[in-house]
């Protein structure tokens, strides 16, 4: 897609007022100056000096707490920092694909609380894809407009490595006692942290002894990062999965995908702020000694730690610079490796056959985004002109009883209705009531042969690069309670924009798998011979995956 840049981050205040976050730079600078003046003033007060003497900044460690850092900790720290580069950059690219955040599952234009894009235009057929924005290549991973397919492989693939590293870290800190240095266990961390804050702000910094014991402010920051932010990143990430959200109804009715996505973003903000402050303090509070602690497992002022740090920095910079060009040159490798890493988890969640009844009429979204490429062929326009009287749905392939059905015949089949939530890969969501035919009814009608493993849905619409839009679904999911062909939406015939006359609903999957404007259905043994061979138009052209339960 042609590049399109967004706007500086904005936060909504009240109904229609937006605050440009760039203002935080001068405001933050002014506040920092005020904080310094106040802290300096405070330190002239005898009461404050005696408070700082009583609470110099460190909480006592439990008996037997380890001294210094083992080599495994150093390695895990390096690996963590390296992986974070790709996680964060790919995460920002995913955000840029739907550059708005909401607190409710409705994703209503104007109700976003945060955006890096202009307000939504009034065109009723405006699509979420049109709304996506470009990031500079060095910032995003990969960054190009609507490169979410590749960004997700980076994000989810690297995430599995990051999680493994994190699990190893948890196991090791708890089995070696290193946890004692990361978990506040005494209430005096609070006054000590306040004391440290005053000392930092007054520019008369506390004594450093990170080798044996962090100061209390540092301790709290590390504790939040390791035990709150990191688990929250995982939980909020999973909170965006369609399969899990339709399965865990109670949790997802409070903790909707949009709450998850917004919190996921706030976790990112925490990590970025943490990294900035952490690195700044490492450098300004005795860089050589600090680097020896974490990169050479020694407590002196030699250049050894700096040497290891410099090597890791070179690796990080090379990784940073190479990742985007590599992705553009070898997108299929990124797609394949990403799928190898996260695919097993996606497959696991696909086995969830959720119950209907999670939502009621009052949950229906007032606005439901449109997406994709609209059909514009003459053939489709003719069908549409006479209300699809000449429409025929052909269902064939590996079935005992191939059929060709008019829309009236489809409507004559037993009626199935469900109110469900749609999860677009780009991040928006919406609830709608779908009426039509259960895919179970279709299976009963056509009797798939035992060899049939995949069910391919073909559309009347072509994709953005030409070629029919299609998608292959695992046959197992076709008999799920919430898989259906919809001809009604919210009590009316499905509109042109939402896929008239017939579109698929498969609630374990992300929205792109739900083909609109269905022309035909084919049962096949494998999808390698269909389209580009990767199981769907988006997989062939946009590097998505054929399993997208996350
Ligand atoms: N034929 C066709 N079907 C399609 C698409 C498309 O581009 N072409 N886009 C998909 C995507 S990415 C989404 S999110 C949903 C959007 O459905 P909606 O427009 O009804 O919200 O349709 C899916 N089905
Ligand atoms: Mo989508």
mmCIF file of C-alpha atoms in Angstrom, residues 395-401 439 442-443 446-456 472-479 521-527:
data_model
loop_
_atom_site.group_PDB
_atom_site.id
_atom_site.type_symbol
_atom_site.label_atom_id
_atom_site.label_comp_id
_atom_site.label_asym_id
_atom_site.label_seq_id
_atom_site.Cartn_x
_atom_site.Cartn_y
_atom_site.Cartn_z
ATOM 1 C CA UNK A 395 -20.271 -26.502 -2.915
ATOM 2 C CA UNK A 396 -18.104 -29.294 -4.253
ATOM 3 C CA UNK A 397 -14.759 -31.014 -4.160
ATOM 4 C CA UNK A 398 -14.291 -34.035 -1.938
ATOM 5 C CA UNK A 399 -17.950 -34.486 -1.003
ATOM 6 C CA UNK A 400 -20.482 -37.252 -1.645
ATOM 7 C CA UNK A 401 -23.201 -34.801 -2.617
ATOM 8 C CA UNK A 439 -21.786 -25.100 8.733
ATOM 9 C CA UNK A 442 -23.885 -27.753 5.194
ATOM 10 C CA UNK A 443 -21.695 -30.704 6.216
ATOM 11 C CA UNK A 446 -22.877 -32.377 1.216
ATOM 12 C CA UNK A 447 -21.317 -35.284 3.186
ATOM 13 C CA UNK A 448 -17.558 -34.629 3.019
ATOM 14 C CA UNK A 449 -15.437 -37.627 2.059
ATOM 15 C CA UNK A 450 -12.955 -38.895 4.634
ATOM 16 C CA UNK A 451 -10.024 -37.482 2.625
ATOM 17 C CA UNK A 452 -11.371 -33.940 2.923
ATOM 18 C CA UNK A 453 -9.198 -32.074 5.417
ATOM 19 C CA UNK A 454 -9.580 -28.446 4.384
ATOM 20 C CA UNK A 455 -12.526 -26.370 3.279
ATOM 21 C CA UNK A 456 -11.740 -23.537 0.877
ATOM 22 C CA UNK A 472 -8.809 -22.475 3.660
ATOM 23 C CA UNK A 473 -10.248 -23.621 6.976
ATOM 24 C CA UNK A 474 -9.449 -26.805 8.866
ATOM 25 C CA UNK A 475 -12.413 -29.161 8.502
ATOM 26 C CA UNK A 476 -12.458 -29.780 12.254
ATOM 27 C CA UNK A 477 -13.570 -26.198 12.844
ATOM 28 C CA UNK A 478 -16.410 -26.466 10.329
ATOM 29 C CA UNK A 479 -18.487 -28.482 12.768
ATOM 30 C CA UNK A 521 -16.920 -23.720 -1.259
ATOM 31 C CA UNK A 522 -14.543 -26.549 -2.078
ATOM 32 C CA UNK A 523 -13.528 -29.485 0.098
ATOM 33 C CA UNK A 524 -9.905 -30.483 -0.486
ATOM 34 C CA UNK A 525 -7.299 -32.786 0.977
ATOM 35 C CA UNK A 526 -4.625 -30.091 1.145
ATOM 36 C CA UNK A 527 -4.422 -26.474 0.124
#
